[in-house]
Amino acid sequence: MLVLGLETSCDETAAAVVEDGRRVLADVVSTQVDIHRRWGGVVPELASRNHIVQVMPVVHEALTRAQKTLDDVDLIAVTSGPGLIGALLVGVQVAKGLSLATGKPFVGANHLEGHLLAIRLIEDAPEPPFLGLVVSGGHTSLYEVQAYGRYRLVGSTRDDAAGEAYDKTARILGLPYPGGLPIDQLAQKGDPEAIRFPRALPGDNFDVSFSGLKTAVLHHVRKHGVPEGQALADLCASFQEAVADVLSKKLVAAARRLGHKQLVLCGGVAANSRLRALCSERARERGLNMYLPPVRLCTDNGAMIAVAGYEAYRRGLRGDFRLAADPAWRM
Ligand code: KG4
Ligand code: ZN
């Protein structure tokens, strides 16, 4: 079964062609970061307008690279939430248009389900049940993936998402948006023990909090000025260590308490080098299996939506022309 996956929930216009929810034939991502960077974050109206311009060329490119045509496609899967309403609408309307024009079925997919199921695209992928931590710009949510379509939220952030903490910290430090990659790169040259930033592990549950960490960075910068050179690398490494420490601790603690052996990290922040290393290390120490998607499957892409759509279709879900974009869709 050939699935065309469409993703336009935020600032990436993405389309992919995936076979049987497992094999990626083509995966095209057109990012808008250059457009939003000068504003220091995603400007929703600019995002929707650019999706309109990019979406059909991106679909054509994906089909061309896969050496397929729309005739070969069996299902169109599209992110219908959560995300920016105007941005989501572009993908949803395109999916409906393509469906109407070709007679092919379409289905709306949840963006977080897409992140969680991206792991299905690696070799020796885990089957549910597994414990999945979605860490992205908009979400930091821990899910029990009990079966396809059965997800239980067991913990989340009380305030900022992990990616948001990265992006806000980058802004404080005068680094470009999005802040994850530049901080990650600088951190690799720094001392993670240079500054002891706070770790918020609120209560005996699986929630996390990052606003205190961001504020601690702000206080540090107010007191000492924006660091440069080695001091900047040290601050980035110390910040990164605090994020990775908190997330990996909560993930492993939840696995133990809930009795999971298979752990999955996903979402844009799952691209982070230290988070990947520390989660793997702590999982290994406790005899747990840590699964990490390759970096290109961590950040937003169409392939993960094709997988989520494929699984939804197999469960009997069908989109109809009343399908609405749901910016706050809770899974
Ligand atoms: O999943 P994603 O592409 O979009 C959302 O659904 O939000 O995640 C984007 C987030 C941004 O906040 C970005 O700074 C962060 O992922 N990110 C990283 C890294 N690469 C991207 N954070 C930490 N380390 C990275 N290497
Ligand atoms: Zn995402």
Tab-separated table of C-alpha atoms and ligand atoms in Angstrom:
chain	number	residue	atom	x	y	z
A	1	MET	CA	0.000	0.000	0.000
A	2	LEU	CA	1.465	3.306	-1.127
A	3	VAL	CA	0.815	6.283	1.143
A	4	LEU	CA	1.438	9.940	0.368
A	5	GLY	CA	2.075	11.730	3.689
A	6	LEU	CA	1.571	15.497	3.965
A	7	GLU	CA	2.772	17.670	6.848
A	8	THR	CA	2.161	21.424	7.125
A	9	SER	CA	1.406	21.911	10.823
A	10	CYS	CA	4.177	24.380	11.594
A	11	ASP	CA	7.066	25.755	9.525
A	12	GLU	CA	8.009	22.715	7.453
A	13	THR	CA	6.207	21.898	4.212
A	14	ALA	CA	6.758	18.169	3.841
A	15	ALA	CA	5.596	15.293	1.663
A	16	ALA	CA	6.708	11.679	1.569
A	17	VAL	CA	5.867	8.475	-0.245
A	18	VAL	CA	5.949	5.438	2.049
A	19	GLU	CA	5.237	1.803	1.201
A	20	ASP	CA	3.249	-0.327	3.674
A	21	GLY	CA	3.991	2.061	6.533
A	22	ARG	CA	7.591	0.810	6.575
A	23	ARG	CA	9.651	1.730	3.549
A	24	VAL	CA	10.373	5.364	2.649
A	25	LEU	CA	10.527	5.809	-1.133
A	26	ALA	CA	10.860	9.600	-0.942
A	27	ASP	CA	10.837	12.169	1.828
A	28	VAL	CA	10.927	15.860	0.886
A	29	VAL	CA	11.036	18.664	3.458
A	30	SER	CA	11.004	22.338	2.528
A	31	THR	CA	11.817	24.353	5.601
A	32	GLN	CA	10.774	27.950	6.206
A	33	VAL	CA	13.351	28.688	8.913
A	34	ASP	CA	15.007	31.415	6.854
A	35	ILE	CA	11.685	33.235	6.617
A	36	HIS	CA	10.932	33.054	10.347
A	37	ARG	CA	14.466	33.500	11.691
A	38	ARG	CA	14.436	37.280	11.486
A	39	TRP	CA	11.368	37.325	13.735
A	40	GLY	CA	12.919	34.969	16.281
A	41	GLY	CA	10.134	32.390	15.972
A	42	VAL	CA	7.397	31.101	13.697
A	43	VAL	CA	4.997	33.785	12.435
A	44	PRO	CA	1.771	31.836	11.812
A	45	GLU	CA	0.454	33.938	8.938
A	46	LEU	CA	3.775	33.801	7.097
A	47	ALA	CA	3.833	30.041	7.651
A	48	SER	CA	0.412	29.467	6.040
A	49	ARG	CA	1.203	31.705	3.092
A	50	ASN	CA	4.443	29.885	2.406
A	51	HIS	CA	2.836	26.470	2.727
A	52	ILE	CA	0.444	27.498	-0.050
A	53	VAL	CA	3.383	28.350	-2.309
A	54	GLN	CA	5.453	25.266	-1.453
A	55	VAL	CA	2.984	22.452	-0.973
A	56	MET	CA	2.311	21.327	-4.560
A	57	PRO	CA	5.971	21.571	-5.680
A	58	VAL	CA	6.900	19.505	-2.609
A	59	VAL	CA	4.249	16.865	-3.429
A	60	HIS	CA	5.473	16.694	-7.040
A	61	GLU	CA	9.070	16.404	-5.896
A	62	ALA	CA	8.217	13.540	-3.525
A	63	LEU	CA	6.337	11.644	-6.253
A	64	THR	CA	9.120	12.253	-8.770
A	65	ARG	CA	11.838	11.038	-6.406
A	66	ALA	CA	9.751	7.944	-5.595
A	67	GLN	CA	9.249	7.401	-9.358
A	68	LYS	CA	5.506	7.244	-8.764
A	69	THR	CA	2.461	9.195	-9.902
A	70	LEU	CA	-0.732	10.077	-8.046
A	71	ASP	CA	-2.314	7.085	-9.805
A	72	ASP	CA	0.017	4.764	-7.889
A	73	VAL	CA	-0.930	6.264	-4.505
A	74	ASP	CA	-3.464	4.254	-2.454
A	75	LEU	CA	-3.973	6.665	0.438
A	76	ILE	CA	-3.336	10.319	1.223
A	77	ALA	CA	-2.472	11.004	4.875
A	78	VAL	CA	-2.352	14.531	6.218
A	79	THR	CA	-1.606	16.133	9.577
A	80	SER	CA	-4.925	17.559	10.738
A	81	GLY	CA	-3.734	18.601	14.216
A	82	PRO	CA	-2.337	19.770	16.532
A	83	GLY	CA	-0.537	22.773	15.076
A	84	LEU	CA	-1.089	26.250	13.682
A	85	ILE	CA	-4.633	26.504	12.328
A	86	GLY	CA	-3.789	28.323	9.097
A	87	ALA	CA	-0.831	26.060	8.409
A	88	LEU	CA	-2.842	22.884	9.061
A	89	LEU	CA	-5.637	24.069	6.775
A	90	VAL	CA	-3.296	24.191	3.796
A	91	GLY	CA	-2.382	20.512	4.134
A	92	VAL	CA	-5.932	19.411	4.899
A	93	GLN	CA	-7.384	21.256	1.907
A	94	VAL	CA	-4.690	19.910	-0.396
A	95	ALA	CA	-5.377	16.361	0.814
A	96	LYS	CA	-9.083	16.841	0.165
A	97	GLY	CA	-8.377	18.333	-3.257
A	98	LEU	CA	-6.090	15.478	-4.259
A	99	SER	CA	-8.630	12.971	-2.973
A	100	LEU	CA	-11.460	14.590	-4.892
A	101	ALA	CA	-9.395	14.770	-8.083
A	102	THR	CA	-8.108	11.198	-7.933
A	103	GLY	CA	-10.845	9.302	-6.091
A	104	LYS	CA	-8.217	8.063	-3.617
A	105	PRO	CA	-9.115	7.921	0.086
A	106	PHE	CA	-7.554	10.304	2.590
A	107	VAL	CA	-7.177	10.290	6.337
A	108	GLY	CA	-6.292	12.904	8.971
A	109	ALA	CA	-3.349	12.039	11.222
A	110	ASN	CA	-2.289	13.393	14.581
A	111	HIS	CA	1.103	15.116	14.475
A	112	LEU	CA	2.225	13.593	17.808
A	113	GLU	CA	1.157	10.136	16.699
A	114	GLY	CA	3.324	10.756	13.633
A	115	HIS	CA	6.340	11.581	15.808
A	116	LEU	CA	5.735	8.475	17.954
A	117	LEU	CA	5.354	6.148	14.964
A	118	ALA	CA	8.335	7.527	12.995
A	119	ILE	CA	10.336	4.841	14.785
A	120	ARG	CA	8.519	2.245	12.625
A	121	LEU	CA	10.715	3.402	9.737
A	122	ILE	CA	13.985	2.138	11.219
A	123	GLU	CA	15.390	-1.384	10.832
A	124	ASP	CA	14.300	-3.723	13.634
A	125	ALA	CA	11.669	-1.237	14.768
A	126	PRO	CA	9.820	-1.945	18.014
A	127	GLU	CA	6.171	-3.003	17.912
A	128	PRO	CA	3.840	-1.544	20.577
A	129	PRO	CA	3.668	-1.578	23.514
A	130	PHE	CA	6.440	0.931	24.122
A	131	LEU	CA	6.992	4.124	26.076
A	132	GLY	CA	7.488	7.137	23.814
A	133	LEU	CA	8.797	10.557	24.761
A	134	VAL	CA	7.820	13.280	22.285
A	135	VAL	CA	10.177	16.223	22.680
A	136	SER	CA	9.625	18.990	20.155
A	137	GLY	CA	9.208	22.735	19.843
A	138	GLY	CA	5.586	22.574	20.932
A	139	HIS	CA	5.407	19.407	23.048
A	140	THR	CA	7.134	17.480	25.778
A	141	SER	CA	4.831	14.558	26.364
A	142	LEU	CA	5.385	11.028	27.564
A	143	TYR	CA	3.030	8.454	26.070
A	144	GLU	CA	2.374	4.829	26.650
A	145	VAL	CA	1.889	3.455	23.156
A	146	GLN	CA	-0.269	0.488	24.145
A	147	ALA	CA	-1.232	-0.418	20.576
A	148	TYR	CA	-1.638	1.472	17.311
A	149	GLY	CA	-4.333	4.013	18.058
A	150	ARG	CA	-4.178	3.459	21.826
A	151	TYR	CA	-2.061	6.105	23.519
A	152	ARG	CA	-2.061	7.094	27.162
A	153	LEU	CA	-0.484	10.374	28.212
A	154	VAL	CA	1.489	9.665	31.394
A	155	GLY	CA	3.451	12.887	31.789
A	156	SER	CA	4.149	16.234	30.177
A	157	THR	CA	5.774	19.577	30.743
A	158	ARG	CA	4.149	21.916	33.233
A	159	ASP	CA	5.283	24.951	31.244
A	160	ASP	CA	7.759	25.227	28.358
A	161	ALA	CA	8.345	22.401	25.889
A	162	ALA	CA	11.963	21.218	25.693
A	163	GLY	CA	12.409	22.714	22.215
A	164	GLU	CA	10.870	25.964	23.411
A	165	ALA	CA	13.444	26.056	26.240
A	166	TYR	CA	16.193	25.603	23.635
A	167	ASP	CA	14.765	28.284	21.373
A	168	LYS	CA	14.256	30.795	24.218
A	169	THR	CA	17.727	30.133	25.629
A	170	ALA	CA	19.244	30.612	22.175
A	171	ARG	CA	17.472	33.940	21.963
A	172	ILE	CA	18.883	35.030	25.348
A	173	LEU	CA	22.349	34.054	24.110
A	174	GLY	CA	21.951	35.832	20.767
A	175	LEU	CA	22.053	32.552	18.819
A	176	PRO	CA	19.907	32.002	15.697
A	177	TYR	CA	16.412	30.478	15.652
A	178	PRO	CA	15.713	27.574	15.980
A	179	GLY	CA	18.116	27.280	18.870
A	180	GLY	CA	18.407	23.509	19.264
A	181	LEU	CA	21.130	22.783	16.754
A	182	PRO	CA	23.396	25.792	17.462
A	183	ILE	CA	23.260	25.112	21.226
A	184	ASP	CA	23.899	21.401	20.627
A	185	GLN	CA	26.943	22.193	18.460
A	186	LEU	CA	28.420	24.689	20.930
A	187	ALA	CA	27.698	22.350	23.861
A	188	GLN	CA	29.899	19.668	22.335
A	189	LYS	CA	32.901	21.962	22.891
A	190	GLY	CA	31.896	22.984	26.426
A	191	ASP	CA	32.091	21.738	30.014
A	192	PRO	CA	28.693	20.428	31.193
A	193	GLU	CA	29.728	20.954	34.807
A	194	ALA	CA	30.781	24.591	34.405
A	195	ILE	CA	27.478	25.949	35.729
A	196	ARG	CA	25.098	23.978	37.924
A	197	PHE	CA	21.686	24.837	36.469
A	198	PRO	CA	18.554	23.704	38.361
A	199	ARG	CA	16.840	20.414	37.523
A	200	ALA	CA	13.081	20.542	38.070
A	201	LEU	CA	11.665	17.082	38.659
A	202	PRO	CA	8.262	18.075	40.036
A	203	GLY	CA	6.835	15.502	42.420
A	204	ASP	CA	6.441	11.784	42.224
A	205	ASN	CA	5.085	11.752	38.673
A	206	PHE	CA	6.392	11.895	35.115
A	207	ASP	CA	5.961	15.622	34.539
A	208	VAL	CA	8.861	17.959	33.844
A	209	SER	CA	9.319	21.734	33.918
A	210	PHE	CA	11.744	23.939	31.994
A	211	SER	CA	10.725	27.502	32.784
A	212	GLY	CA	12.982	27.610	35.871
A	213	LEU	CA	15.952	26.513	33.792
A	214	LYS	CA	15.301	29.199	31.204
A	215	THR	CA	14.997	31.797	33.968
A	216	ALA	CA	18.259	30.562	35.530
A	217	VAL	CA	19.997	31.141	32.187
A	218	LEU	CA	18.478	34.614	32.038
A	219	HIS	CA	19.694	35.444	35.573
A	220	HIS	CA	23.146	34.134	34.763
A	221	VAL	CA	23.346	36.322	31.667
A	222	ARG	CA	22.030	39.380	33.535
A	223	LYS	CA	24.712	38.905	36.158
A	224	HIS	CA	27.681	37.965	33.971
A	225	GLY	CA	26.692	39.320	30.544
A	226	VAL	CA	26.257	37.253	27.375
A	227	PRO	CA	29.241	34.891	27.355
A	228	GLU	CA	31.554	34.468	24.381
A	229	GLY	CA	34.029	31.841	23.223
A	230	GLN	CA	34.676	29.031	25.693
A	231	ALA	CA	32.326	30.540	28.311
A	232	LEU	CA	29.477	30.397	25.774
A	233	ALA	CA	30.247	26.755	24.995
A	234	ASP	CA	30.335	26.000	28.729
A	235	LEU	CA	26.962	27.649	29.308
A	236	CYS	CA	25.425	25.723	26.383
A	237	ALA	CA	26.890	22.438	27.665
A	238	SER	CA	25.595	23.108	31.194
A	239	PHE	CA	22.122	23.999	29.906
A	240	GLN	CA	22.053	20.946	27.639
A	241	GLU	CA	23.150	18.690	30.485
A	242	ALA	CA	20.273	19.917	32.652
A	243	VAL	CA	17.703	19.230	29.890
A	244	ALA	CA	19.096	15.787	29.077
A	245	ASP	CA	19.440	14.856	32.748
A	246	VAL	CA	15.801	15.687	33.568
A	247	LEU	CA	14.302	14.046	30.475
A	248	SER	CA	16.357	10.854	30.649
A	249	LYS	CA	15.687	10.452	34.394
A	250	LYS	CA	11.933	10.801	33.947
A	251	LEU	CA	11.886	8.465	30.959
A	252	VAL	CA	13.784	5.700	32.712
A	253	ALA	CA	11.826	6.114	35.968
A	254	ALA	CA	8.546	5.873	34.052
A	255	ALA	CA	9.724	2.757	32.221
A	256	ARG	CA	10.520	1.077	35.478
A	257	ARG	CA	7.304	2.063	37.240
A	258	LEU	CA	5.037	1.264	34.284
A	259	GLY	CA	6.891	-1.908	33.356
A	260	HIS	CA	8.100	-0.995	29.862
A	261	LYS	CA	11.186	-2.537	28.288
A	262	GLN	CA	11.095	-0.599	25.003
A	263	LEU	CA	11.694	3.158	24.988
A	264	VAL	CA	11.380	5.561	22.067
A	265	LEU	CA	12.605	9.132	21.787
A	266	CYS	CA	11.068	11.332	19.079
A	267	GLY	CA	10.365	14.920	17.966
A	268	GLY	CA	12.850	17.624	16.988
A	269	VAL	CA	14.733	17.625	20.307
A	270	ALA	CA	15.321	13.874	19.929
A	271	ALA	CA	17.964	15.004	17.405
A	272	ASN	CA	19.979	16.292	20.365
A	273	SER	CA	23.336	14.563	20.746
A	274	ARG	CA	23.502	14.642	24.548
A	275	LEU	CA	19.879	13.614	25.071
A	276	ARG	CA	20.391	10.639	22.746
A	277	ALA	CA	23.588	9.593	24.502
A	278	LEU	CA	22.279	9.965	28.058
A	279	CYS	CA	18.968	8.215	27.346
A	280	SER	CA	20.826	5.321	25.712
A	281	GLU	CA	23.288	5.120	28.596
A	282	ARG	CA	20.648	5.155	31.339
A	283	ALA	CA	18.442	2.688	29.479
A	284	ARG	CA	21.374	0.312	28.972
A	285	GLU	CA	22.294	0.452	32.673
A	286	ARG	CA	18.800	-0.755	33.511
A	287	GLY	CA	18.545	-3.378	30.792
A	288	LEU	CA	16.013	-1.385	28.727
A	289	ASN	CA	15.983	-1.061	24.931
A	290	MET	CA	16.272	2.533	23.729
A	291	TYR	CA	15.168	3.179	20.129
A	292	LEU	CA	16.263	6.402	18.429
A	293	PRO	CA	15.013	7.533	15.030
A	294	PRO	CA	17.674	8.970	12.700
A	295	VAL	CA	17.873	12.755	12.969
A	296	ARG	CA	15.929	13.428	9.726
A	297	LEU	CA	12.970	11.492	11.196
A	298	CYS	CA	13.080	13.444	14.481
A	299	THR	CA	12.226	16.853	13.043
A	300	ASP	CA	8.934	17.341	11.192
A	301	ASN	CA	8.562	15.270	8.036
A	302	GLY	CA	5.915	13.690	5.825
A	303	ALA	CA	7.092	10.096	6.269
A	304	MET	CA	5.974	9.960	9.903
A	305	ILE	CA	2.523	11.200	8.849
A	306	ALA	CA	2.345	8.515	6.175
A	307	VAL	CA	3.001	5.891	8.870
A	308	ALA	CA	0.380	7.335	11.239
A	309	GLY	CA	-2.113	7.576	8.354
A	310	TYR	CA	-1.383	4.022	7.247
A	311	GLU	CA	-2.006	2.669	10.744
A	312	ALA	CA	-5.176	4.770	11.121
A	313	TYR	CA	-6.466	3.463	7.777
A	314	ARG	CA	-5.756	-0.124	8.828
A	315	ARG	CA	-7.856	0.518	11.922
A	316	GLY	CA	-10.719	1.513	9.631
A	317	LEU	CA	-10.454	5.271	9.903
A	318	ARG	CA	-11.478	7.264	6.817
A	319	GLY	CA	-11.424	10.984	6.226
A	320	ASP	CA	-14.475	12.635	4.744
A	321	PHE	CA	-14.849	16.093	3.316
A	322	ARG	CA	-16.042	17.459	6.649
A	323	LEU	CA	-12.617	16.715	8.180
A	324	ALA	CA	-11.529	19.882	9.982
A	325	ALA	CA	-8.085	20.981	11.070
A	326	ASP	CA	-7.924	20.742	14.861
A	327	PRO	CA	-5.162	23.015	16.214
A	328	ALA	CA	-5.507	21.635	19.772
A	329	TRP	CA	-6.159	17.943	19.017
A	330	ARG	CA	-5.346	16.018	22.200
A	331	MET	CA	-4.350	12.456	21.605
B	1	KG4	O1	9.476	18.332	15.922
B	1	KG4	P1	9.935	19.654	15.432
B	1	KG4	O2	10.651	19.721	14.110
B	1	KG4	O3	8.734	20.656	15.331
B	1	KG4	C1	7.699	20.668	16.266
B	1	KG4	O4	6.768	19.815	16.158
B	1	KG4	O5	7.789	21.523	17.193
B	1	KG4	O6	10.854	20.273	16.598
B	1	KG4	C2	11.478	21.532	16.462
B	1	KG4	C3	12.291	21.795	17.727
B	1	KG4	C4	12.870	23.212	17.810
B	1	KG4	O7	12.538	23.765	19.068
B	1	KG4	C5	14.371	22.992	17.672
B	1	KG4	O8	15.146	23.955	18.386
B	1	KG4	C6	14.534	21.604	18.262
B	1	KG4	O9	13.410	20.895	17.795
B	1	KG4	N1	15.765	20.931	17.841
B	1	KG4	C7	16.760	20.566	18.691
B	1	KG4	C8	17.794	20.007	17.895
B	1	KG4	N2	17.387	20.031	16.588
B	1	KG4	C9	16.151	20.591	16.586
B	1	KG4	N3	16.863	20.688	20.025
B	1	KG4	C10	17.982	20.253	20.611
B	1	KG4	N4	19.033	19.719	19.928
B	1	KG4	C11	18.981	19.574	18.582
B	1	KG4	N5	20.018	19.042	17.925
B	2	ZN	ZN	6.767	18.117	15.300
